[in-house]
JSON list of C-alpha atoms in Angstrom, two decimals:
[
{"chain": "A", "resi": 19, "resn": "GLU", "atom": "CA", "xyz": [-18.85, -65.26, -30.11]},
{"chain": "A", "resi": 20, "resn": "LYS", "atom": "CA", "xyz": [-21.76, -64.10, -27.92]},
{"chain": "A", "resi": 21, "resn": "PRO", "atom": "CA", "xyz": [-21.81, -65.41, -24.31]},
{"chain": "A", "resi": 22, "resn": "VAL", "atom": "CA", "xyz": [-24.48, -68.02, -23.58]},
{"chain": "A", "resi": 23, "resn": "VAL", "atom": "CA", "xyz": [-24.43, -67.61, -19.78]},
{"chain": "A", "resi": 24, "resn": "ARG", "atom": "CA", "xyz": [-26.18, -64.55, -18.37]},
{"chain": "A", "resi": 25, "resn": "ASN", "atom": "CA", "xyz": [-25.15, -64.53, -14.70]},
{"chain": "A", "resi": 26, "resn": "ALA", "atom": "CA", "xyz": [-22.89, -66.71, -12.55]},
{"chain": "A", "resi": 27, "resn": "PHE", "atom": "CA", "xyz": [-23.51, -67.18, -8.83]},
{"chain": "A", "resi": 28, "resn": "LEU", "atom": "CA", "xyz": [-20.51, -68.34, -6.83]},
{"chain": "A", "resi": 29, "resn": "LEU", "atom": "CA", "xyz": [-21.46, -69.64, -3.38]},
{"chain": "A", "resi": 30, "resn": "GLY", "atom": "CA", "xyz": [-18.62, -70.23, -0.96]},
{"chain": "A", "resi": 31, "resn": "GLY", "atom": "CA", "xyz": [-16.06, -70.54, -3.73]},
{"chain": "A", "resi": 32, "resn": "ALA", "atom": "CA", "xyz": [-12.85, -72.37, -2.90]},
{"chain": "A", "resi": 33, "resn": "VAL", "atom": "CA", "xyz": [-10.67, -70.58, -5.45]},
{"chain": "A", "resi": 34, "resn": "GLY", "atom": "CA", "xyz": [-8.35, -67.62, -5.12]},
{"chain": "A", "resi": 35, "resn": "GLY", "atom": "CA", "xyz": [-9.51, -64.08, -5.68]},
{"chain": "A", "resi": 36, "resn": "GLY", "atom": "CA", "xyz": [-6.46, -62.02, -4.80]},
{"chain": "A", "resi": 37, "resn": "GLU", "atom": "CA", "xyz": [-4.48, -59.56, -6.88]},
{"chain": "A", "resi": 38, "resn": "LYS", "atom": "CA", "xyz": [-2.52, -62.32, -8.65]},
{"chain": "A", "resi": 39, "resn": "ASP", "atom": "CA", "xyz": [-5.84, -63.89, -9.75]},
{"chain": "A", "resi": 40, "resn": "TYR", "atom": "CA", "xyz": [-7.40, -60.69, -11.14]},
{"chain": "A", "resi": 41, "resn": "ASN", "atom": "CA", "xyz": [-6.59, -61.26, -14.82]},
{"chain": "A", "resi": 42, "resn": "GLY", "atom": "CA", "xyz": [-8.27, -64.67, -14.66]},
{"chain": "A", "resi": 43, "resn": "TRP", "atom": "CA", "xyz": [-11.41, -63.11, -13.23]},
{"chain": "A", "resi": 44, "resn": "VAL", "atom": "CA", "xyz": [-11.43, -60.45, -15.95]},
{"chain": "A", "resi": 45, "resn": "LYS", "atom": "CA", "xyz": [-11.18, -63.23, -18.53]},
{"chain": "A", "resi": 46, "resn": "ALA", "atom": "CA", "xyz": [-14.09, -65.05, -16.84]},
{"chain": "A", "resi": 47, "resn": "THR", "atom": "CA", "xyz": [-16.31, -61.96, -17.24]},
{"chain": "A", "resi": 48, "resn": "GLU", "atom": "CA", "xyz": [-15.92, -62.27, -21.01]},
{"chain": "A", "resi": 49, "resn": "SER", "atom": "CA", "xyz": [-17.88, -65.55, -20.86]},
{"chain": "A", "resi": 50, "resn": "ILE", "atom": "CA", "xyz": [-21.04, -64.00, -19.44]},
{"chain": "A", "resi": 51, "resn": "SER", "atom": "CA", "xyz": [-23.43, -61.30, -20.58]},
{"chain": "A", "resi": 52, "resn": "GLY", "atom": "CA", "xyz": [-24.45, -60.29, -17.05]},
{"chain": "A", "resi": 53, "resn": "LYS", "atom": "CA", "xyz": [-22.45, -60.43, -13.84]},
{"chain": "A", "resi": 54, "resn": "ILE", "atom": "CA", "xyz": [-20.46, -62.74, -11.65]},
{"chain": "A", "resi": 55, "resn": "TYR", "atom": "CA", "xyz": [-22.04, -62.64, -8.20]},
{"chain": "A", "resi": 56, "resn": "ASN", "atom": "CA", "xyz": [-19.39, -63.67, -5.69]},
{"chain": "A", "resi": 57, "resn": "CYS", "atom": "CA", "xyz": [-21.27, -64.61, -2.53]},
{"chain": "A", "resi": 58, "resn": "TYR", "atom": "CA", "xyz": [-18.94, -64.84, 0.45]},
{"chain": "A", "resi": 59, "resn": "SER", "atom": "CA", "xyz": [-19.28, -65.30, 4.19]},
{"chain": "A", "resi": 60, "resn": "GLU", "atom": "CA", "xyz": [-16.79, -64.48, 6.91]},
{"chain": "A", "resi": 61, "resn": "SER", "atom": "CA", "xyz": [-18.53, -67.21, 8.93]},
{"chain": "A", "resi": 62, "resn": "ASP", "atom": "CA", "xyz": [-17.33, -69.93, 6.56]},
{"chain": "A", "resi": 63, "resn": "ASP", "atom": "CA", "xyz": [-14.71, -71.49, 8.81]},
{"chain": "A", "resi": 64, "resn": "VAL", "atom": "CA", "xyz": [-14.11, -74.39, 6.40]},
{"chain": "A", "resi": 65, "resn": "LEU", "atom": "CA", "xyz": [-12.79, -71.93, 3.84]},
{"chain": "A", "resi": 66, "resn": "LYS", "atom": "CA", "xyz": [-11.09, -69.76, 6.45]},
{"chain": "A", "resi": 67, "resn": "TYR", "atom": "CA", "xyz": [-9.00, -72.59, 7.90]},
{"chain": "A", "resi": 68, "resn": "MET", "atom": "CA", "xyz": [-8.97, -75.55, 5.49]},
{"chain": "A", "resi": 69, "resn": "TYR", "atom": "CA", "xyz": [-8.38, -73.49, 2.35]},
{"chain": "A", "resi": 70, "resn": "LYS", "atom": "CA", "xyz": [-5.61, -71.59, 4.08]},
{"chain": "A", "resi": 71, "resn": "CYS", "atom": "CA", "xyz": [-3.89, -74.88, 4.94]},
{"chain": "A", "resi": 72, "resn": "ALA", "atom": "CA", "xyz": [-4.43, -76.33, 1.47]},
{"chain": "A", "resi": 73, "resn": "SER", "atom": "CA", "xyz": [-3.07, -73.24, -0.28]},
{"chain": "A", "resi": 74, "resn": "GLY", "atom": "CA", "xyz": [-0.12, -72.85, 2.05]},
{"chain": "A", "resi": 75, "resn": "GLY", "atom": "CA", "xyz": [-1.53, -69.54, 3.21]},
{"chain": "A", "resi": 76, "resn": "ILE", "atom": "CA", "xyz": [-0.75, -67.80, -0.08]},
{"chain": "A", "resi": 77, "resn": "SER", "atom": "CA", "xyz": [-4.35, -67.23, -1.17]},
{"chain": "A", "resi": 78, "resn": "ILE", "atom": "CA", "xyz": [-7.69, -66.20, 0.29]},
{"chain": "A", "resi": 79, "resn": "PRO", "atom": "CA", "xyz": [-10.76, -67.97, -1.13]},
{"chain": "A", "resi": 80, "resn": "ILE", "atom": "CA", "xyz": [-13.52, -65.97, -2.79]},
{"chain": "A", "resi": 81, "resn": "GLY", "atom": "CA", "xyz": [-16.09, -67.69, -0.59]},
{"chain": "A", "resi": 82, "resn": "TYR", "atom": "CA", "xyz": [-14.57, -65.99, 2.44]},
{"chain": "A", "resi": 83, "resn": "ALA", "atom": "CA", "xyz": [-13.62, -62.58, 1.02]},
{"chain": "A", "resi": 84, "resn": "PRO", "atom": "CA", "xyz": [-14.29, -60.31, -1.97]},
{"chain": "A", "resi": 85, "resn": "ILE", "atom": "CA", "xyz": [-12.52, -60.75, -5.29]},
{"chain": "A", "resi": 86, "resn": "PHE", "atom": "CA", "xyz": [-9.65, -58.27, -5.71]},
{"chain": "A", "resi": 87, "resn": "GLY", "atom": "CA", "xyz": [-10.25, -55.24, -7.89]},
{"chain": "A", "resi": 88, "resn": "ASN", "atom": "CA", "xyz": [-13.22, -53.27, -9.04]},
{"chain": "A", "resi": 89, "resn": "HIS", "atom": "CA", "xyz": [-14.65, -54.77, -12.21]},
{"chain": "A", "resi": 90, "resn": "PRO", "atom": "CA", "xyz": [-18.14, -53.68, -13.35]},
{"chain": "A", "resi": 91, "resn": "LYS", "atom": "CA", "xyz": [-19.18, -57.28, -14.08]},
{"chain": "A", "resi": 92, "resn": "ILE", "atom": "CA", "xyz": [-18.07, -58.67, -10.70]},
{"chain": "A", "resi": 93, "resn": "PHE", "atom": "CA", "xyz": [-20.35, -58.06, -7.71]},
{"chain": "A", "resi": 94, "resn": "ASP", "atom": "CA", "xyz": [-19.10, -59.16, -4.30]},
{"chain": "A", "resi": 95, "resn": "PHE", "atom": "CA", "xyz": [-21.99, -59.86, -1.95]},
{"chain": "A", "resi": 96, "resn": "ASP", "atom": "CA", "xyz": [-21.35, -60.26, 1.78]},
{"chain": "A", "resi": 97, "resn": "CYS", "atom": "CA", "xyz": [-23.59, -63.11, 2.93]},
{"chain": "A", "resi": 98, "resn": "THR", "atom": "CA", "xyz": [-22.20, -63.32, 6.47]},
{"chain": "A", "resi": 99, "resn": "ALA", "atom": "CA", "xyz": [-25.61, -62.44, 7.95]},
{"chain": "A", "resi": 100, "resn": "LEU", "atom": "CA", "xyz": [-27.30, -65.17, 5.87]},
{"chain": "A", "resi": 101, "resn": "VAL", "atom": "CA", "xyz": [-24.72, -67.97, 5.82]},
{"chain": "A", "resi": 102, "resn": "SER", "atom": "CA", "xyz": [-23.37, -69.29, 9.12]},
{"chain": "A", "resi": 103, "resn": "GLY", "atom": "CA", "xyz": [-21.03, -71.92, 7.69]},
{"chain": "A", "resi": 104, "resn": "HIS", "atom": "CA", "xyz": [-19.85, -73.77, 4.61]},
{"chain": "A", "resi": 105, "resn": "SER", "atom": "CA", "xyz": [-22.51, -76.50, 4.75]},
{"chain": "A", "resi": 106, "resn": "VAL", "atom": "CA", "xyz": [-25.48, -74.11, 4.52]},
{"chain": "A", "resi": 107, "resn": "TRP", "atom": "CA", "xyz": [-24.77, -72.25, 1.28]},
{"chain": "A", "resi": 108, "resn": "LYS", "atom": "CA", "xyz": [-27.15, -74.31, -0.84]},
{"chain": "A", "resi": 109, "resn": "GLU", "atom": "CA", "xyz": [-30.12, -74.09, 1.53]},
{"chain": "A", "resi": 110, "resn": "ASN", "atom": "CA", "xyz": [-29.73, -70.30, 1.72]},
{"chain": "A", "resi": 111, "resn": "PHE", "atom": "CA", "xyz": [-29.50, -69.67, -2.04]},
{"chain": "A", "resi": 112, "resn": "GLY", "atom": "CA", "xyz": [-33.13, -68.50, -2.25]},
{"chain": "A", "resi": 113, "resn": "ASN", "atom": "CA", "xyz": [-32.57, -66.00, 0.56]},
{"chain": "A", "resi": 114, "resn": "ILE", "atom": "CA", "xyz": [-29.39, -64.79, -1.12]},
{"chain": "A", "resi": 115, "resn": "LEU", "atom": "CA", "xyz": [-31.22, -64.23, -4.44]},
{"chain": "A", "resi": 116, "resn": "ASN", "atom": "CA", "xyz": [-34.05, -62.39, -2.69]},
{"chain": "A", "resi": 117, "resn": "GLN", "atom": "CA", "xyz": [-31.63, -60.09, -0.89]},
{"chain": "A", "resi": 118, "resn": "LEU", "atom": "CA", "xyz": [-29.70, -59.39, -4.08]},
{"chain": "A", "resi": 119, "resn": "ARG", "atom": "CA", "xyz": [-32.98, -58.40, -5.76]},
{"chain": "A", "resi": 120, "resn": "ASP", "atom": "CA", "xyz": [-34.45, -56.45, -2.85]},
{"chain": "A", "resi": 121, "resn": "ASP", "atom": "CA", "xyz": [-31.39, -54.62, -1.51]},
{"chain": "A", "resi": 122, "resn": "TRP", "atom": "CA", "xyz": [-29.28, -54.24, -4.62]},
{"chain": "A", "resi": 123, "resn": "GLY", "atom": "CA", "xyz": [-31.82, -54.25, -7.45]},
{"chain": "A", "resi": 124, "resn": "ALA", "atom": "CA", "xyz": [-30.00, -57.11, -9.12]},
{"chain": "A", "resi": 125, "resn": "ASP", "atom": "CA", "xyz": [-31.40, -58.01, -12.54]},
{"chain": "A", "resi": 126, "resn": "ILE", "atom": "CA", "xyz": [-31.97, -61.67, -11.80]},
{"chain": "A", "resi": 127, "resn": "GLU", "atom": "CA", "xyz": [-34.63, -63.74, -13.52]},
{"chain": "A", "resi": 128, "resn": "SER", "atom": "CA", "xyz": [-36.54, -66.27, -11.45]}
]
């Protein structure tokens, strides 16, 4: 069956993206025709500290670090310069899209 979703934008995601999670991410790419844009910020202290506590320190969230591996349909985008904390992801989405288009030539429809 043909995917209905073109691109997925993950902003400050509170799910694991380490090596043990890789097969799940590969499976997720089968549901889209474009790419998964994982937008992360090393300034997201909520994810850095709270997620670490909640996961028992066994996982790093994708909103704080890149997804493990090198899959052609997964693009990790460092938003540290644009996003200063967990509560400002939504208000910076337009800036994130613009930078993806301008700096990386991302094929993103408006």
